[in-house]
Coordinates of C-alpha atoms in Angstrom, one line a residue:
Chain A
M37 CA 53.7 182.3 17.6
A38 CA 51.8 180.9 14.9
S39 CA 53.0 183.0 11.4
D40 CA 54.2 182.5 8.6
A41 CA 57.1 185.2 8.7
L42 CA 60.8 183.8 9.4
L43 CA 61.7 187.0 11.8
R44 CA 59.2 189.3 13.2
L45 CA 59.8 192.4 15.1
Q46 CA 57.1 193.4 17.9
G47 CA 56.9 197.0 18.9
V48 CA 60.5 197.1 19.2
V49 CA 61.8 200.1 21.2
K50 CA 65.5 201.2 21.4
Q51 CA 66.4 203.8 23.8
F52 CA 69.6 205.4 24.5
G53 CA 69.5 207.2 27.9
H54 CA 66.7 209.9 26.6
F55 CA 66.9 209.7 23.1
T56 CA 65.1 207.4 21.8
A57 CA 66.5 205.9 18.5
L58 CA 63.5 203.0 17.3
H59 CA 59.9 204.2 18.5
G60 CA 57.8 200.8 18.4
V61 CA 58.6 199.3 15.3
D62 CA 56.5 196.4 13.9
L63 CA 58.2 194.4 11.0
D64 CA 57.5 190.7 9.1
I65 CA 60.5 189.0 7.1
H66 CA 59.7 186.2 4.8
E67 CA 61.6 183.1 4.2
G68 CA 63.9 183.3 1.3
E69 CA 63.1 187.4 1.0
F70 CA 65.7 189.8 0.0
F71 CA 64.8 192.5 2.3
T72 CA 66.4 196.1 2.5
I73 CA 66.1 198.8 4.9
V74 CA 66.7 202.1 3.9
G75 CA 67.4 205.6 5.7
P76 CA 69.2 208.5 5.5
S77 CA 71.9 208.8 8.3
G78 CA 70.7 208.9 11.8
S79 CA 67.2 207.2 10.6
G80 CA 67.8 204.6 13.2
K81 CA 69.0 201.5 10.6
S82 CA 72.0 200.6 12.0
T83 CA 70.7 200.6 15.3
M84 CA 68.0 198.3 14.1
I85 CA 70.4 196.0 12.6
R86 CA 72.7 195.6 15.9
L87 CA 69.6 194.8 17.5
L88 CA 68.6 191.7 15.3
V89 CA 72.2 190.4 15.1
G90 CA 72.3 190.7 19.1
M91 CA 74.6 192.9 19.8
D92 CA 72.4 195.6 21.4
E93 CA 69.9 194.9 23.5
L94 CA 66.3 196.1 23.1
T95 CA 64.8 198.3 25.7
H96 CA 61.1 197.1 24.9
G97 CA 59.4 194.7 22.8
A98 CA 60.2 191.2 21.2
I99 CA 62.0 189.7 18.3
W100 CA 60.7 186.2 16.9
L101 CA 62.5 183.5 14.6
R102 CA 60.1 181.4 13.7
D103 CA 58.4 180.3 16.8
K104 CA 60.8 181.2 18.8
R105 CA 61.8 184.3 20.9
I106 CA 65.2 185.5 20.3
D107 CA 66.0 189.0 21.6
E108 CA 67.1 187.6 24.9
T109 CA 69.6 185.2 23.0
P110 CA 73.1 186.8 23.0
A111 CA 74.8 187.1 19.6
N112 CA 76.9 184.0 19.6
E113 CA 74.1 181.9 20.5
R114 CA 72.0 183.3 16.9
P115 CA 71.6 181.1 13.9
T116 CA 72.2 184.2 12.0
C117 CA 75.1 185.9 10.7
M118 CA 76.3 189.4 9.3
V119 CA 78.5 191.0 6.8
F120 CA 80.2 194.0 8.7
Q121 CA 80.6 197.6 6.8
S122 CA 84.2 196.9 7.9
L123 CA 83.8 193.6 6.3
A124 CA 85.9 192.3 9.7
L125 CA 88.1 189.9 7.9
F126 CA 90.5 188.8 10.6
P127 CA 93.9 189.9 9.1
H128 CA 96.1 187.7 10.9
M129 CA 94.6 184.8 9.0
S130 CA 94.8 183.4 5.5
V131 CA 91.5 183.5 3.3
G132 CA 91.0 179.9 3.7
Q133 CA 91.1 180.8 7.5
N134 CA 88.6 183.3 7.8
I135 CA 86.2 181.3 5.9
E136 CA 86.4 178.4 7.9
F137 CA 86.3 180.0 11.1
P138 CA 82.7 179.5 12.0
L139 CA 83.3 175.7 11.3
K140 CA 86.1 175.6 13.5
L141 CA 84.2 176.9 16.3
R142 CA 81.6 173.8 15.7
N143 CA 84.8 171.4 15.9
V144 CA 84.3 170.9 12.2
P145 CA 87.0 167.9 11.1
A146 CA 89.8 170.2 9.2
A147 CA 89.5 168.4 6.1
D148 CA 85.6 169.1 5.8
R149 CA 86.4 172.7 6.5
K150 CA 89.0 172.8 3.9
S151 CA 86.4 171.3 1.3
R152 CA 84.1 173.6 2.3
A153 CA 86.1 176.6 2.1
L154 CA 87.0 175.4 -1.5
E155 CA 83.2 174.9 -2.3
L156 CA 82.6 178.4 -1.4
L157 CA 85.4 180.2 -2.8
D158 CA 84.2 178.6 -6.2
L159 CA 80.7 179.6 -5.9
L160 CA 81.9 183.1 -4.9
R161 CA 83.9 182.9 -8.2
L162 CA 87.5 182.8 -6.4
P163 CA 90.6 181.1 -7.5
Q164 CA 91.0 178.3 -5.2
S165 CA 94.5 179.6 -5.2
Y166 CA 93.1 182.2 -2.6
Y167 CA 92.9 179.9 -0.1
S168 CA 96.3 180.6 1.4
K169 CA 96.5 184.0 0.3
R170 CA 96.5 186.6 3.3
I171 CA 93.9 189.0 3.5
S172 CA 96.1 192.1 2.6
Q173 CA 97.1 190.3 -0.4
C174 CA 93.3 190.5 -1.6
S175 CA 91.8 193.7 -3.4
G176 CA 88.5 195.5 -2.3
G177 CA 86.2 193.4 -4.4
E178 CA 87.8 189.8 -3.5
K179 CA 87.4 191.1 0.3
Q180 CA 83.9 191.3 -0.1
R181 CA 83.8 188.0 -1.7
V182 CA 85.6 186.4 1.4
A183 CA 83.5 188.3 3.8
L184 CA 80.7 186.6 2.0
A185 CA 82.1 183.7 1.9
R186 CA 82.6 183.4 5.9
A187 CA 79.0 184.0 6.4
L188 CA 77.9 181.4 3.9
A189 CA 80.1 179.1 5.9
F190 CA 78.2 179.7 9.0
D191 CA 75.3 178.7 7.5
P192 CA 72.7 181.1 9.1
E193 CA 69.2 181.2 8.9
I194 CA 69.1 185.0 7.8
L195 CA 72.3 186.7 6.3
F196 CA 72.4 190.6 7.8
F197 CA 74.5 193.2 5.6
D198 CA 75.2 196.5 7.3
E199 CA 76.3 198.6 3.9
P200 CA 79.0 196.4 2.9
L201 CA 79.7 197.8 -0.6
S202 CA 80.0 201.8 0.8
A203 CA 83.1 201.7 0.7
L204 CA 83.8 200.3 -2.8
D205 CA 83.9 202.4 -5.9
Y206 CA 80.9 202.7 -8.2
R207 CA 82.0 200.2 -11.1
L208 CA 82.8 197.6 -8.7
R209 CA 79.9 198.3 -6.7
K210 CA 77.5 197.9 -9.6
T211 CA 78.7 194.4 -10.3
L212 CA 78.7 193.3 -6.7
E213 CA 75.0 194.7 -6.6
K214 CA 74.2 192.3 -9.1
E215 CA 76.4 189.4 -8.3
L216 CA 74.8 189.5 -4.7
K217 CA 71.2 189.3 -6.1
D218 CA 72.3 186.2 -8.2
L219 CA 73.9 185.0 -5.0
H220 CA 70.4 185.1 -3.2
H221 CA 68.5 183.5 -5.7
R222 CA 71.0 180.5 -5.9
T223 CA 71.2 179.8 -2.3
G224 CA 67.4 180.9 -1.7
K225 CA 68.8 182.3 1.7
T226 CA 67.1 185.3 3.6
F227 CA 68.8 188.2 3.3
V228 CA 68.4 191.5 5.2
Y229 CA 70.4 194.5 4.0
I230 CA 71.0 197.6 5.4
T231 CA 71.7 200.7 3.1
H232 CA 71.9 204.5 2.8
S233 CA 71.8 204.2 -0.8
L234 CA 68.1 203.6 -2.6
E235 CA 69.8 202.5 -5.7
E236 CA 71.3 199.5 -4.1
A237 CA 67.8 199.0 -2.6
M238 CA 66.1 199.1 -5.9
V239 CA 68.4 197.1 -7.6
M240 CA 68.9 194.0 -5.3
S241 CA 65.4 193.8 -3.5
D242 CA 62.5 191.8 -3.0
R243 CA 60.7 194.5 -0.8
I244 CA 62.2 197.6 0.6
A245 CA 61.6 199.3 4.0
I246 CA 62.2 203.0 4.1
M247 CA 63.1 204.4 7.4
K248 CA 62.9 207.6 9.2
D249 CA 63.5 209.2 12.6
G250 CA 63.4 205.5 14.6
R251 CA 60.1 204.5 12.3
F252 CA 58.9 202.7 9.0
E253 CA 57.8 205.2 6.7
Q254 CA 57.0 202.3 4.2
I255 CA 57.1 198.9 3.9
A256 CA 56.8 197.8 0.0
V257 CA 58.1 196.4 -2.9
A258 CA 60.4 198.4 -4.9
D259 CA 57.9 199.9 -8.0
E260 CA 55.0 200.3 -5.3
I261 CA 57.6 202.9 -3.2
Y262 CA 58.8 204.2 -6.2
S263 CA 55.3 204.9 -7.9
R264 CA 53.0 205.3 -4.9
P265 CA 55.0 206.8 -2.3
V266 CA 52.8 207.3 1.1
S267 CA 55.0 210.9 1.8
R268 CA 56.8 213.5 0.7
F269 CA 59.8 212.0 2.5
V270 CA 59.5 208.7 0.9
A271 CA 58.9 210.7 -2.5
E272 CA 62.0 212.6 -2.4
F273 CA 64.0 209.8 -1.0
M274 CA 63.2 207.9 -4.1
G275 CA 65.0 209.8 -6.6
E276 CA 64.0 212.8 -8.9
V277 CA 60.5 214.0 -8.1
N278 CA 58.1 217.0 -8.8
L279 CA 55.3 217.4 -6.0
F280 CA 52.6 220.0 -6.3
E281 CA 50.9 221.3 -3.2
V282 CA 47.3 221.2 -4.6
S283 CA 43.9 221.8 -3.3
T284 CA 40.2 221.7 -3.9
E285 CA 37.2 223.7 -2.6
D286 CA 34.4 221.9 -4.7
G287 CA 36.3 218.3 -5.5
S288 CA 36.7 219.3 -9.1
T289 CA 38.4 222.9 -9.8
L290 CA 42.1 222.7 -9.1
S291 CA 44.3 225.0 -7.3
G292 CA 47.8 225.5 -6.1
A293 CA 51.3 225.5 -8.0
G294 CA 50.1 227.2 -11.3
L295 CA 48.5 223.6 -12.5
T296 CA 45.7 223.9 -14.5
G297 CA 43.4 220.6 -14.9
N298 CA 41.0 219.0 -12.8
A299 CA 41.5 217.7 -9.3
P300 CA 42.4 214.4 -9.0
S301 CA 39.7 211.8 -8.1
G302 CA 41.4 210.8 -4.8
L303 CA 41.3 214.4 -3.6
A304 CA 38.4 215.2 -1.6
A305 CA 36.1 218.4 -1.6
G306 CA 38.3 220.9 1.1
S307 CA 41.0 218.9 0.9
K308 CA 44.9 219.4 0.1
G309 CA 47.5 217.0 -1.2
L310 CA 50.7 216.2 -2.9
L311 CA 50.1 215.5 -6.6
M312 CA 53.3 213.9 -7.5
V313 CA 54.9 213.2 -11.1
R314 CA 58.1 212.0 -11.5
P315 CA 60.3 213.6 -14.5
E316 CA 60.1 211.0 -17.0
Y317 CA 56.4 211.1 -17.3
I318 CA 55.9 214.8 -18.1
R319 CA 56.4 216.1 -21.7
F320 CA 56.6 219.3 -23.3
V321 CA 53.5 220.3 -24.8
A322 CA 53.5 222.1 -28.3
D323 CA 50.9 224.8 -29.3
G324 CA 47.3 222.6 -29.3
G325 CA 48.5 219.8 -27.7
T326 CA 46.8 218.6 -24.6
A327 CA 47.1 216.7 -21.4
D328 CA 45.3 216.0 -18.5
Y329 CA 47.6 219.0 -16.3
T330 CA 49.5 221.3 -17.7
V331 CA 52.0 224.1 -16.1
K332 CA 53.8 227.1 -17.9
G333 CA 57.3 227.9 -17.3
R334 CA 60.8 229.0 -18.1
L335 CA 63.5 226.7 -19.4
L336 CA 66.5 227.4 -17.1
E337 CA 68.9 224.2 -17.9
E338 CA 69.9 221.2 -19.7
Y339 CA 72.0 218.8 -18.5
A340 CA 73.1 215.4 -20.4
L341 CA 73.2 212.6 -18.3
G342 CA 74.0 209.7 -20.9
S343 CA 70.9 208.3 -22.6
R344 CA 69.0 210.9 -21.5
I345 CA 68.5 214.6 -20.9
Q346 CA 67.5 216.4 -17.6
Y347 CA 65.9 219.6 -17.6
E348 CA 65.2 222.5 -15.0
I349 CA 62.1 224.3 -15.5
E350 CA 60.8 227.3 -13.4
T351 CA 57.2 227.7 -13.2
T352 CA 55.2 230.7 -13.1
E353 CA 54.6 230.1 -9.5
G354 CA 58.6 229.9 -8.8
Q355 CA 58.7 226.5 -8.2
T356 CA 61.2 224.5 -10.1
L357 CA 60.6 221.1 -11.8
T358 CA 62.6 218.5 -13.1
V359 CA 62.1 216.5 -17.0
E360 CA 63.5 213.9 -18.2
K361 CA 63.3 213.3 -21.8
L362 CA 65.1 210.0 -23.9
R363 CA 68.0 212.0 -26.3
E364 CA 65.4 211.4 -29.4
D365 CA 62.6 213.2 -27.6
R366 CA 64.8 216.2 -26.7
T367 CA 63.2 219.4 -26.6
T368 CA 64.0 222.2 -29.6
S369 CA 63.2 225.0 -26.9
A370 CA 65.5 227.4 -26.0
L371 CA 67.0 228.1 -22.7
G372 CA 65.4 230.7 -21.4
G373 CA 62.3 230.6 -23.3
E374 CA 58.7 230.0 -22.5
V375 CA 57.7 226.1 -22.5
T376 CA 54.3 224.1 -20.9
L377 CA 54.6 221.1 -19.8
G378 CA 52.0 218.6 -19.7
F379 CA 51.3 215.3 -17.8
D380 CA 48.6 212.7 -17.7
E381 CA 46.8 211.8 -14.2
A382 CA 47.7 208.0 -14.9
N383 CA 51.3 208.7 -14.3
T384 CA 50.6 210.5 -11.1
H385 CA 50.0 209.8 -7.7
L386 CA 48.4 211.7 -4.9
I387 CA 49.7 212.2 -1.6
E388 CA 47.0 212.8 0.9
G389 CA 46.7 215.7 3.7
D390 CA 50.8 215.8 3.5
Chain B
M99 CA 113.5 217.8 -4.5
P100 CA 117.1 216.3 -5.0
T101 CA 119.3 217.1 -2.0
S102 CA 122.4 218.8 -3.1
R103 CA 125.5 217.7 -2.4
S104 CA 126.9 220.0 0.4
T105 CA 123.7 219.3 2.2
R106 CA 124.6 215.6 1.9
I107 CA 127.9 215.9 3.1
V108 CA 126.8 218.0 6.2
L109 CA 124.0 215.2 6.9
L110 CA 126.7 212.6 6.9
I111 CA 129.1 214.8 9.1
Y112 CA 126.2 215.3 11.5
G113 CA 125.1 211.5 11.4
L114 CA 128.8 210.0 12.3
L115 CA 129.4 212.7 14.7
T116 CA 126.2 211.7 16.3
I117 CA 126.7 208.4 16.6
F118 CA 130.7 209.0 17.4
L119 CA 130.0 210.9 20.5
L120 CA 126.6 208.7 21.4
Y121 CA 129.0 205.4 21.6
L122 CA 132.2 206.5 22.2
P123 CA 131.7 206.2 26.4
L124 CA 130.6 202.7 25.6
V125 CA 133.7 201.8 23.5
S126 CA 136.1 203.3 26.7
V127 CA 134.1 201.1 28.7
G128 CA 134.6 198.3 26.8
F129 CA 138.3 199.1 26.9
A130 CA 138.5 199.8 30.3
S131 CA 137.6 196.1 30.6
V132 CA 140.0 194.6 29.1
S133 CA 142.6 196.8 30.7
R134 CA 144.7 194.1 33.2
A135 CA 145.1 196.8 35.5
R136 CA 143.5 197.3 39.0
Y137 CA 142.6 201.0 38.7
L138 CA 141.3 203.0 35.7
S139 CA 143.9 204.7 33.8
F140 CA 144.5 205.5 30.0
P141 CA 146.2 204.7 27.6
I142 CA 146.0 201.1 28.3
T143 CA 149.4 199.5 28.3
R144 CA 148.3 195.9 28.6
Y145 CA 145.2 193.7 27.6
S146 CA 143.7 190.9 29.6
T147 CA 140.5 189.1 30.0
K148 CA 141.0 188.3 33.4
W149 CA 138.4 190.2 34.5
Y150 CA 135.8 188.5 32.6
A151 CA 136.9 185.1 33.9
E152 CA 136.7 186.6 37.6
A153 CA 133.2 188.4 37.2
L154 CA 132.0 184.6 35.7
E155 CA 133.5 183.1 39.0
S156 CA 132.4 185.8 41.3
G157 CA 129.5 184.8 43.7
T158 CA 128.7 188.3 44.2
V159 CA 128.0 188.8 40.7
R160 CA 126.0 186.0 40.2
D161 CA 124.1 187.2 43.1
L162 CA 123.4 190.9 41.6
L163 CA 122.7 188.7 38.4
L164 CA 119.8 186.9 39.9
T165 CA 118.8 189.5 41.6
S166 CA 118.5 191.8 38.4
V167 CA 117.4 189.2 36.2
T168 CA 114.3 187.7 39.1
V169 CA 113.1 191.9 39.5
A170 CA 113.2 192.5 35.7
A171 CA 111.6 189.0 35.0
I172 CA 108.9 189.0 37.2
V173 CA 108.4 193.1 36.4
T174 CA 108.1 191.9 32.7
V175 CA 105.5 189.3 33.5
L176 CA 103.7 191.5 35.6
S177 CA 103.6 194.5 33.2
V178 CA 102.8 192.8 30.3
I179 CA 99.7 191.0 32.1
I180 CA 98.5 194.9 33.6
A181 CA 99.4 196.3 30.6
F182 CA 97.2 193.9 28.1
F183 CA 93.9 194.7 30.4
G184 CA 95.2 198.1 31.0
A185 CA 95.5 198.6 27.3
L186 CA 91.9 197.4 26.6
A187 CA 90.5 199.5 29.5
F188 CA 92.5 202.6 28.1
A189 CA 91.6 201.9 23.9
R190 CA 88.9 199.5 23.5
Y191 CA 86.3 199.9 25.7
N192 CA 84.0 202.8 26.7
W193 CA 83.5 203.3 30.4
R194 CA 82.4 206.4 33.0
Y195 CA 85.8 207.2 33.8
R196 CA 87.9 206.2 31.2
S197 CA 89.7 209.7 30.4
T198 CA 90.4 210.0 34.2
F199 CA 92.1 206.7 33.9
Q200 CA 94.3 207.3 30.9
K201 CA 95.4 210.6 32.6
L202 CA 96.3 209.1 35.9
I203 CA 98.0 206.1 34.3
L204 CA 100.3 208.2 32.9
L205 CA 101.4 210.5 35.8
P206 CA 103.6 208.1 37.2
I207 CA 106.0 208.6 34.4
F208 CA 106.5 211.9 34.7
F209 CA 107.2 212.1 38.2
P210 CA 111.4 212.0 38.4
Q211 CA 111.8 208.7 39.8
T212 CA 113.9 209.5 42.9
V213 CA 111.0 211.4 44.1
L214 CA 109.0 208.4 42.7
G215 CA 111.4 206.1 44.9
L216 CA 111.5 208.1 48.0
A217 CA 107.8 208.0 48.3
L218 CA 107.4 204.3 47.6
L219 CA 110.2 204.0 50.4
M220 CA 108.1 206.3 53.1
W221 CA 105.2 203.9 51.9
F222 CA 106.7 200.7 52.3
N223 CA 107.9 202.1 56.0
A224 CA 104.6 203.1 56.9
L225 CA 103.1 200.2 56.1
G226 CA 106.1 198.4 57.9
V227 CA 107.1 196.3 54.9
I228 CA 111.0 195.6 55.1
P229 CA 112.7 196.9 51.4
S230 CA 113.9 194.1 50.0
W231 CA 114.0 193.0 45.8
K232 CA 110.6 192.3 46.3
T233 CA 109.3 195.9 47.1
A234 CA 111.6 197.3 44.1
V235 CA 109.7 195.2 41.9
V236 CA 106.4 196.9 43.1
A237 CA 108.4 200.4 42.5
H238 CA 109.5 199.1 39.0
L239 CA 105.9 198.5 38.4
V240 CA 104.9 201.6 39.2
W241 CA 106.7 203.3 36.7
I242 CA 107.2 200.4 34.1
A243 CA 103.6 199.3 33.8
P244 CA 102.1 202.6 32.8
I245 CA 104.7 202.7 29.5
A246 CA 103.9 199.2 28.7
T247 CA 100.0 200.1 28.8
L248 CA 100.9 202.5 26.7
I249 CA 102.6 200.8 24.3
V250 CA 100.3 197.8 24.0
A251 CA 97.2 200.8 23.9
I252 CA 98.7 201.7 20.6
R253 CA 98.3 198.6 19.0
A254 CA 94.9 198.2 20.7
Y255 CA 94.0 201.4 18.9
S256 CA 94.3 200.4 15.9
F257 CA 92.5 197.4 15.7
D258 CA 88.9 197.3 14.6
P259 CA 86.2 196.2 17.0
A260 CA 83.9 194.9 14.7
L261 CA 86.6 191.8 14.4
E262 CA 85.6 190.8 18.0
E263 CA 82.0 191.4 17.1
A264 CA 82.2 189.6 14.2
A265 CA 83.6 186.4 15.8
R266 CA 80.9 186.9 18.4
D267 CA 78.5 186.8 15.9
M268 CA 80.2 183.9 14.4
G269 CA 79.7 181.9 17.6
A270 CA 82.7 182.6 19.4
N271 CA 82.3 183.3 23.3
T272 CA 84.7 185.6 25.5
P273 CA 87.2 183.2 26.2
T274 CA 87.4 182.0 22.4
I275 CA 87.8 185.7 21.2
L276 CA 90.6 186.3 23.3
R277 CA 92.4 183.4 22.1
E278 CA 91.7 183.5 18.7
I279 CA 91.4 187.0 17.8
T280 CA 92.1 190.1 20.5
L281 CA 95.7 187.8 21.9
P282 CA 97.2 187.6 18.2
L283 CA 96.4 190.5 17.6
L284 CA 97.8 192.7 20.2
M285 CA 100.7 190.1 20.3
P286 CA 103.2 192.7 18.2
G287 CA 102.2 195.3 21.3
L288 CA 102.9 193.1 24.2
V289 CA 106.2 191.7 22.5
S290 CA 107.7 195.1 22.8
A291 CA 105.9 196.2 25.8
G292 CA 107.4 193.2 27.5
L293 CA 110.8 193.8 25.8
F294 CA 110.9 197.4 26.9
A295 CA 110.0 196.9 30.7
F296 CA 112.4 194.1 30.9
L297 CA 115.2 196.5 29.8
L298 CA 114.0 199.5 31.7
S299 CA 113.5 197.3 35.0
W300 CA 117.2 195.7 34.2
G301 CA 118.9 198.8 34.2
N302 CA 117.0 201.0 36.3
F303 CA 118.9 202.8 39.1
P304 CA 117.1 205.3 40.9
L305 CA 113.8 203.2 41.9
S306 CA 116.1 200.1 42.9
L307 CA 118.5 202.6 44.7
F308 CA 115.2 204.0 47.3
T309 CA 113.6 200.4 47.5
T310 CA 115.9 197.6 47.3
G311 CA 117.0 197.7 50.6
A312 CA 119.6 195.1 51.9
D313 CA 119.6 193.7 48.0
S314 CA 121.3 195.1 45.4
T315 CA 120.6 195.0 41.6
L316 CA 123.3 195.3 39.1
P317 CA 122.9 198.9 38.1
E318 CA 123.4 199.6 42.0
W319 CA 126.5 197.8 42.6
L320 CA 128.2 199.8 39.8
Y321 CA 127.3 202.8 41.3
A322 CA 128.3 202.0 44.8
K323 CA 131.8 200.8 43.6
M324 CA 132.3 204.1 41.6
V325 CA 131.9 206.0 44.7
S326 CA 133.7 203.6 47.0
G327 CA 136.7 201.6 46.5
Y328 CA 136.7 200.7 43.0
S329 CA 136.9 197.4 41.3
P330 CA 137.8 196.5 38.0
L331 CA 134.8 194.3 37.6
V332 CA 132.7 197.7 37.0
P333 CA 133.5 198.2 33.6
T334 CA 133.5 194.3 33.4
L335 CA 130.0 193.9 34.2
G336 CA 128.8 197.1 32.4
I337 CA 129.9 195.6 29.4
M338 CA 128.4 192.4 30.0
S339 CA 125.1 194.2 31.1
V340 CA 124.6 196.2 27.9
V341 CA 125.7 192.6 25.7
A342 CA 123.1 190.8 27.9
S343 CA 120.6 193.9 26.8
F344 CA 121.8 193.3 23.1
V345 CA 121.2 189.7 23.2
L346 CA 117.8 190.2 24.2
I347 CA 116.6 192.6 21.7
L348 CA 118.1 190.6 19.3
T349 CA 116.1 187.2 20.5
A350 CA 113.1 189.2 20.6
F351 CA 113.2 190.0 16.8
A352 CA 114.1 186.3 16.1
V353 CA 111.3 185.5 18.4
M354 CA 109.1 187.8 16.3
W355 CA 110.4 186.9 13.0
L356 CA 110.2 182.8 13.6
I357 CA 106.2 183.3 14.8
K358 CA 105.5 185.3 11.8
A359 CA 107.1 182.5 9.3
M360 CA 105.3 180.0 11.2
R361 CA 102.0 181.7 10.4
D362 CA 102.7 182.2 7.3
S363 CA 103.9 178.5 6.9
K364 CA 100.5 177.4 8.8
A365 CA 98.4 179.5 6.8
A366 CA 99.7 178.3 3.4
Q367 CA 99.8 174.3 4.6
T368 CA 95.7 174.3 6.0

C-alpha cells in the first residue's frame, strides 16, 4: 500500500446479526494528526473504535497501519493503545505499577520502568510522590492523567481515546481538553478521539469526522464543518443554526421561509435547498437598513448567555430562529414586538437538495 | 433521627437475649466437655480435662478428624476451582445458555439435603460405586460448589470488563491477564468461597450420612454416639470442632490482612 496515511480503512463493514453498525466506511488518518470522530449515541463510533483497537472483528473490509494489514491482528499484538471511557485503571495496583504495566509486559528492567514512569508523571504534571499512591486515592482528573501516562508508557503508534472525559464535571473537562491538545503538540503522536460532544471535538481536533447511522457524513477541519456542513444533520449537530427551506423557479427569485432577497448563486433554476446561517451572523435591521436577505418576525424570548445574548424570534411563516448578539449589540426592541432580521449572502451556506 | 432512651434499652435487651440464646447451648456443651462424669448430667460436680487428653490420644478420633479434614480440604480446593470458572461464566461472559446455567446451578442449594443425599446414594449404587469418603466428596461438591460459585460471582459482577480489555490492549495474553488482573481482583471472593466451602463440608451431616458408606466423618460420629451409647468424648469433640472452625476463620482473616499489607508495602517500594 503506497500511501501517506498512517491508518487507512477500506470498505469497513461491521454487522451484529442482522444489524449493520458500519456500512462500508473508508477513512485515512495521517501521522501526527489529532483526529476526532463525533456522533450521537448509536451512530457506530464505539463500534468503530473497538474495531480500530482490535477488540472486535470486522465483517468485511480492511484496516491498514502504514503498509501492514492489521485487521486480523489481535489487540495484544497491535502497536496501538486506547484510553478507555472508564479509564480501566487496575485498582489492585499503585499508580506507578499501573503506568509500568505495559513496560513490565515487555520485560523492561525495574529500574528503567521506574525512571520512565517518573518521567511520565512529570510530563502529565503529577507530583512524583504519586508513584506509590493507590488508584483509589486519586481524584477524577488525576486518574485521567494516570491513564494517559500508562497509555504513553506503551508508546503506541496511535493513541485512541474512547470518551475519557465524559464522566467529569464541566470545568475539569475544559481544563483537560486543553491539556490533551497541549500533550498532543508536545508528544507529536497521532491521537484518534471519539466523543459525542462537538465542543470537545472543536477545541482539540485537527480534523473531525461526523458519524451518523454507521456512515461518515463529513470529514473536514473544524471550521469547514462549522461553516460549510454538507447536510442538515451536520449543520444541526454542529451547534445552534438557522436553516431556511428555499427554492427558486427561475434562478433569481427566492421563495420559501418568508425570506426576501435574491436566490443564492449556487441554487439552480427549479431546484431547492437549505440556506444556512449561524445565529451570530443575523442582525436586527432598523427601518431603512439593508441586508442581502431579510425576514420579519416577532421577538419571543431573550436569554443571557454571559458575554452574549440569545434571542428567539418567530417568523411570519411560523419558524423559530435563533440570533446571538454580543452584549453591547443587544437590541432595543421589546419582547413580543415586531422585528426585521437581516443577513448577508457571504455569511450563508447553501446545502443543496436537502 | 436520634434514638430515644427507651428504644436503646429495648434494643440492648433484644441484642443480649439473642446472643444469649444463640451461644448458651454451645457454652453448655463446653461445660459438659470438662465434666469428669461419664454420663451427661447437670449440675457438674467435678471438673476435669481428662476427656481432652483421651480424645487427643484416641485412634478413632484421629481417624475421624483425618476423614473430615481430607473431605473438607478436597471439597475446598475443587469448589474454589469450579467457582472461579463458574463465576466467570455466571457473571462475566455472555453466552447462549447463560441464564439457564445461572438458574440450574442454584437449584442444588434449595434441595433438602437429605433428599439430595438419598438421591446421590441411589445414583452411586446404580453406577456400582461403593460409597466411601470419596463419594462424600462428590456429594458435598454438588451442594457446596454452587454456593462457592455464587460467592465468587458476586465479586465478578463488580469487576469492570474493560480492565481485562485494557490489559490485552497493552499487550497481555490470556494467561498473563488471568494472573495479573483477573485472579488478584477475584482473590477476596475466592478466599471467602474457600472458607465457606471448608466450613460447610466440615460441619455437614445429612449428605455425609448417606454417602460416606463405611467411613465416618466427625458430625456423623457425634450423631451416632448420641443415639447409641453416649461417650463423654462427644462434647469434647464437639468443642474441638467448633474451636477448629474458629481458628480457621481467624487464620483466613490473618491471611487476607497479610496479603493486603504485603501488597501495600510492595507498592510503596517498587
